[in-house]
Amino acid sequence: MSYLNELNEVQRQAVTHIDGPALIIAGPGSGKTRVLTYRIAHLIDSGIAPWSVLTLTFTNKAAKEMKERIANVAGKNAGKIWAGTFHSVFARILRVEASKIGYPSDFTIYDSKDTKSAITELVKAHGLDPKLYNASAVYNRISLAKNSLISPKAYFEDVNRLLEDKQNKMPYIYKIYELYVGKCKRSAAMDFDDLLYQMYQLLENNPDVLSKYREKFKYILVDEFQDTNLLQYSIIKKLVSYDGSSNNICVVGDDAQSIYAFRGATIQNILNFEKDFPGIEVFKLEQNYRSTNYIIQAANDIIAKNSKQIKKTIFTDKKEGELIRVINAITDTEEARQVVNMIVEQKNRYHISNDDIAILYRTNAQSRVFEEALKSKRIPYKIYGGTSFYDRKEVKDVLGYLRAVVNPKDEEALKRILNYPTRGIGPTSISKLLKIATEEKLSLWTICENVHHASLPKRTENAIKQFVQMIKLFQKRIANSTAYELAKYIVKMTEIILDLKKPRTIEAQNRVENVTELLDGIKSFVEDDEVDEFSTNIEDKSLQSYLQNVVLLTDLDKDLEEETRVKLMSVHSSKGLEFKSVFIVGVEENLFPSMMALKSKDINAAVDEERRLFYVAVTRAEQFLTLSYSTSRYRFGNMTYNTSSRFLEEISSKYLDLSTQNKTAKVSQTYNKKNTMDKLSTMSKPYVKAKMMANFKASPISMASVGCEILHQRFGNGKIISIDGDGSNKVATIFFEDEVGEKRIMLKFAKIQVLE
């Protein structure tokens, strides 16, 4: 058992504890996987039959890695343990016991596409509106019910669920649920949720089967226990005997890293585990082997504010390391620029490779400005667990409309939008139109304009005529609209946002945010009045000019062929990963914590979850951690003025390097009651600025003259020191306060208020 020498004292205790219930609280970077795999190896070395050990994980990758590690320690016996995801292990058992629940052993497992197809069929068959009863939305409601152990009958009797469905204009979900369950049974099929739901029913209604598997699985281990939901934990408790004969259960997790409530995970499972299993042994893995001391202490400061938690204090033997850098920028564009400049600095000074750097954000829509800033510096990057902003379907759909309005002969754009949102122009009709265009050597647009010659069904012909009229209506607005005004009008008239909202899911909300971020980017392009030596044709704010900028920007990807890439990802996607240098961006109120959390009915629980998410982000960093935020950004087409996140302010200033901040936005103690005077003194200017901006009113440019004091919508207070150029091309050089410094502004587009 030489492997025990590789463990610290607490790890060794957790590994060698065999009998009875055990809870291993594994802080970030504390060697959790090693402890779990060595514990299983130790069970086998202690004479426990490997086939009596059940290990449940959340990914097949984790299960495979675990078996490989155990094999390195315990040899070939590792292959005999039961290890896999909840779904894979329970599917294996259900195939053996299928007859007990009225299924054949060769039942089909439906993936999400199969499930949505079956639901769509039921919706149509019963005369319900498929636009209201969107398959994804209905599927999510049914999934939530199953994972809460709610049967169709119980669903129908749940007044609150029925009321919520009625408010969402889907009052017959209970009926679809009942019909869907029957359809699956007749088809001898189970969906992913059924693999859990039916497993519970099997154990609940068949005492002989329950006894069989309690006898079989003498030792049960659960990884990432904080991510389990009600149904998963209910099955686990079924498999563990309370009479003491087989209560050898060990769960490993960290309540401070419970961040999947939106998927149904409940932190109460790990918080209540000690109550559920009296006589439990608790092992706290508090030594962190990943991060430097400053990062660890900052993490402790953050999580200490949560109301419900299992108390622990993580520590490290590593040196203090670099202070945590804090960037406060004036705009989100400037934030991205400063972050990328710091990446360049770290690469040059510390020789950090791109692969060792990650930019983490709260919402995927935030990636746009960072992608653009990275491309401008020719730094290759990869969107981890997602798609590059301009490659996201909803973004390409909107851009498709913009391209078609500027150039209706753009066939690729037309093909993309001709039937989006759905207007009854099917793929067969589009193929016919394309064939005619090829044969007659005409553009697809020309064929659409003369669709009465195409011999299509009358309904399809009318839909194409309406589409053509719509595009021509948009074209009439080009001359008298900015790129933003026209894009906003197009998105509204095509009802793209309404179409994206239909599923009523987190993913749908993300897609809506991406479209609004695209519009915000267009508005930023239109209202950018700053001039520098790299500016080209700043006078042109047309839709054509914007599209050209986007094409040139995205085309830079072809030049970025360096093997290593900076990682961009949401904080949720970063869980379980680590990087030498981490940038957490957009650390602002209403962004991180999110606006949704701050408007939640249970705001304390919602903010606690956001704080755990921030804790996860901070503890991804090994050597360098940078936190950034901007005091203004476009959101939903409006300029918003922001304060730093409460999470940033919860970190002791002795761990922070504030040298990169603007003097007007030093990290305050806004949420620390002991520092009320500090709050008033350090936050007065930002709040005064926000108040002034709320009353901002642009002055006629004719009022601008050398020597006058002005207020700029983005840069704040300043003084005009010179004006050069003629007519509409006049450029003012303005010196701004608060470390903004000197800026050259094109007066034609300037958003300034001349102060009396």
mmCIF file of N, CA and C in Angstrom, residues 405-451:
data_model
loop_
_atom_site.group_PDB
_atom_site.id
_atom_site.type_symbol
_atom_site.label_atom_id
_atom_site.label_comp_id
_atom_site.label_asym_id
_atom_site.label_seq_id
_atom_site.Cartn_x
_atom_site.Cartn_y
_atom_site.Cartn_z
ATOM 1 N N VAL A 405 -30.541 42.649 -46.939
ATOM 2 C CA VAL A 405 -31.088 43.995 -47.139
ATOM 3 C C VAL A 405 -30.096 44.855 -47.913
ATOM 4 N N VAL A 406 -28.815 44.734 -47.579
ATOM 5 C CA VAL A 406 -27.783 45.494 -48.295
ATOM 6 C C VAL A 406 -27.600 44.955 -49.708
ATOM 7 N N ASN A 407 -27.619 43.637 -49.849
ATOM 8 C CA ASN A 407 -27.402 43.014 -51.154
ATOM 9 C C ASN A 407 -28.327 41.808 -51.309
ATOM 10 N N PRO A 408 -29.539 42.022 -51.833
ATOM 11 C CA PRO A 408 -30.501 40.918 -51.946
ATOM 12 C C PRO A 408 -30.058 39.801 -52.888
ATOM 13 N N LYS A 409 -29.013 40.027 -53.660
ATOM 14 C CA LYS A 409 -28.507 38.969 -54.545
ATOM 15 C C LYS A 409 -27.558 38.011 -53.820
ATOM 16 N N ASP A 410 -27.326 38.282 -52.527
ATOM 17 C CA ASP A 410 -26.470 37.420 -51.701
ATOM 18 C C ASP A 410 -27.211 36.102 -51.457
ATOM 19 N N GLU A 411 -26.912 35.098 -52.269
ATOM 20 C CA GLU A 411 -27.671 33.846 -52.228
ATOM 21 C C GLU A 411 -27.554 33.117 -50.898
ATOM 22 N N GLU A 412 -26.348 33.111 -50.321
ATOM 23 C CA GLU A 412 -26.147 32.400 -49.056
ATOM 24 C C GLU A 412 -26.992 33.022 -47.943
ATOM 25 N N ALA A 413 -27.050 34.357 -47.937
ATOM 26 C CA ALA A 413 -27.865 35.044 -46.937
ATOM 27 C C ALA A 413 -29.341 34.734 -47.158
ATOM 28 N N LEU A 414 -29.779 34.773 -48.418
ATOM 29 C CA LEU A 414 -31.189 34.509 -48.728
ATOM 30 C C LEU A 414 -31.594 33.092 -48.329
ATOM 31 N N LYS A 415 -30.764 32.114 -48.641
ATOM 32 C CA LYS A 415 -31.084 30.731 -48.287
ATOM 33 C C LYS A 415 -31.259 30.587 -46.773
ATOM 34 N N ARG A 416 -30.474 31.345 -46.032
ATOM 35 C CA ARG A 416 -30.500 31.237 -44.571
ATOM 36 C C ARG A 416 -31.795 31.793 -43.986
ATOM 37 N N ILE A 417 -32.308 32.871 -44.577
ATOM 38 C CA ILE A 417 -33.416 33.589 -43.937
ATOM 39 C C ILE A 417 -34.760 33.412 -44.632
ATOM 40 N N LEU A 418 -34.774 32.792 -45.808
ATOM 41 C CA LEU A 418 -36.004 32.694 -46.586
ATOM 42 C C LEU A 418 -37.139 32.052 -45.792
ATOM 43 N N ASN A 419 -36.793 31.099 -44.953
ATOM 44 C CA ASN A 419 -37.816 30.446 -44.135
ATOM 45 C C ASN A 419 -37.495 30.534 -42.650
ATOM 46 N N TYR A 420 -36.834 31.648 -42.270
ATOM 47 C CA TYR A 420 -36.576 31.865 -40.840
ATOM 48 C C TYR A 420 -36.917 33.293 -40.450
ATOM 49 N N PRO A 421 -37.723 33.489 -39.398
ATOM 50 C CA PRO A 421 -38.512 32.457 -38.729
ATOM 51 C C PRO A 421 -39.476 31.759 -39.699
ATOM 52 N N THR A 422 -39.912 30.570 -39.326
ATOM 53 C CA THR A 422 -40.711 29.727 -40.221
ATOM 54 C C THR A 422 -41.895 30.493 -40.803
ATOM 55 N N ARG A 423 -41.981 30.467 -42.143
ATOM 56 C CA ARG A 423 -43.098 31.153 -42.805
ATOM 57 C C ARG A 423 -43.734 30.277 -43.883
ATOM 58 N N GLY A 424 -43.477 28.945 -43.804
ATOM 59 C CA GLY A 424 -44.137 28.033 -44.721
ATOM 60 C C GLY A 424 -43.466 27.868 -46.058
ATOM 61 N N ILE A 425 -42.148 28.158 -46.109
ATOM 62 C CA ILE A 425 -41.393 27.954 -47.357
ATOM 63 C C ILE A 425 -40.434 26.793 -47.100
ATOM 64 N N GLY A 426 -40.862 25.586 -47.411
ATOM 65 C CA GLY A 426 -40.095 24.394 -47.057
ATOM 66 C C GLY A 426 -38.865 24.176 -47.909
ATOM 67 N N PRO A 427 -38.009 23.235 -47.504
ATOM 68 C CA PRO A 427 -36.768 22.942 -48.230
ATOM 69 C C PRO A 427 -37.005 22.507 -49.673
ATOM 70 N N THR A 428 -38.120 21.817 -49.927
ATOM 71 C CA THR A 428 -38.420 21.390 -51.305
ATOM 72 C C THR A 428 -38.647 22.601 -52.205
ATOM 73 N N SER A 429 -39.391 23.577 -51.687
ATOM 74 C CA SER A 429 -39.658 24.792 -52.461
ATOM 75 C C SER A 429 -38.373 25.589 -52.698
ATOM 76 N N ILE A 430 -37.539 25.680 -51.675
ATOM 77 C CA ILE A 430 -36.279 26.417 -51.814
ATOM 78 C C ILE A 430 -35.381 25.729 -52.838
ATOM 79 N N SER A 431 -35.326 24.389 -52.793
ATOM 80 C CA SER A 431 -34.521 23.647 -53.781
ATOM 81 C C SER A 431 -35.019 23.912 -55.196
ATOM 82 N N LYS A 432 -36.326 23.999 -55.359
ATOM 83 C CA LYS A 432 -36.904 24.258 -56.686
ATOM 84 C C LYS A 432 -36.525 25.657 -57.164
ATOM 85 N N LEU A 433 -36.587 26.635 -56.260
ATOM 86 C CA LEU A 433 -36.208 28.003 -56.612
ATOM 87 C C LEU A 433 -34.741 28.072 -57.034
ATOM 88 N N LEU A 434 -33.886 27.374 -56.310
ATOM 89 C CA LEU A 434 -32.453 27.359 -56.623
ATOM 90 C C LEU A 434 -32.196 26.698 -57.975
ATOM 91 N N LYS A 435 -32.926 25.639 -58.244
ATOM 92 C CA LYS A 435 -32.769 24.945 -59.526
ATOM 93 C C LYS A 435 -33.160 25.860 -60.684
ATOM 94 N N ILE A 436 -34.263 26.580 -60.532
ATOM 95 C CA ILE A 436 -34.709 27.515 -61.576
ATOM 96 C C ILE A 436 -33.669 28.619 -61.775
ATOM 97 N N ALA A 437 -33.134 29.126 -60.652
ATOM 98 C CA ALA A 437 -32.125 30.191 -60.733
ATOM 99 C C ALA A 437 -30.899 29.718 -61.493
ATOM 100 N N THR A 438 -30.473 28.489 -61.249
ATOM 101 C CA THR A 438 -29.299 27.932 -61.939
ATOM 102 C C THR A 438 -29.580 27.748 -63.429
ATOM 103 N N GLU A 439 -30.744 27.193 -63.738
ATOM 104 C CA GLU A 439 -31.084 26.924 -65.140
ATOM 105 C C GLU A 439 -31.227 28.211 -65.949
ATOM 106 N N GLU A 440 -31.812 29.231 -65.329
ATOM 107 C CA GLU A 440 -32.051 30.478 -66.053
ATOM 108 C C GLU A 440 -30.922 31.489 -65.865
ATOM 109 N N LYS A 441 -29.885 31.092 -65.118
ATOM 110 C CA LYS A 441 -28.727 31.940 -64.865
ATOM 111 C C LYS A 441 -29.141 33.296 -64.288
ATOM 112 N N LEU A 442 -30.038 33.224 -63.307
ATOM 113 C CA LEU A 442 -30.510 34.411 -62.609
ATOM 114 C C LEU A 442 -30.239 34.247 -61.115
ATOM 115 N N SER A 443 -30.314 35.337 -60.389
ATOM 116 C CA SER A 443 -30.111 35.256 -58.942
ATOM 117 C C SER A 443 -31.351 34.683 -58.273
ATOM 118 N N LEU A 444 -31.164 34.107 -57.104
ATOM 119 C CA LEU A 444 -32.284 33.581 -56.332
ATOM 120 C C LEU A 444 -33.278 34.698 -56.018
ATOM 121 N N TRP A 445 -32.770 35.888 -55.760
ATOM 122 C CA TRP A 445 -33.628 37.042 -55.453
ATOM 123 C C TRP A 445 -34.542 37.370 -56.637
ATOM 124 N N THR A 446 -33.988 37.334 -57.819
ATOM 125 C CA THR A 446 -34.790 37.629 -59.006
ATOM 126 C C THR A 446 -35.912 36.615 -59.172
ATOM 127 N N ILE A 447 -35.619 35.363 -58.916
ATOM 128 C CA ILE A 447 -36.638 34.313 -59.005
ATOM 129 C C ILE A 447 -37.724 34.548 -57.953
ATOM 130 N N CYS A 448 -37.300 34.966 -56.754
ATOM 131 C CA CYS A 448 -38.279 35.252 -55.698
ATOM 132 C C CYS A 448 -39.173 36.431 -56.081
ATOM 133 N N GLU A 449 -38.568 37.437 -56.718
ATOM 134 C CA GLU A 449 -39.359 38.595 -57.152
ATOM 135 C C GLU A 449 -40.403 38.199 -58.200
ATOM 136 N N ASN A 450 -40.099 37.166 -58.959
ATOM 137 C CA ASN A 450 -41.007 36.707 -60.014
ATOM 138 C C ASN A 450 -41.507 35.297 -59.717
ATOM 139 N N VAL A 451 -41.869 35.060 -58.479
ATOM 140 C CA VAL A 451 -42.180 33.716 -58.011
ATOM 141 C C VAL A 451 -43.430 33.125 -58.676
#
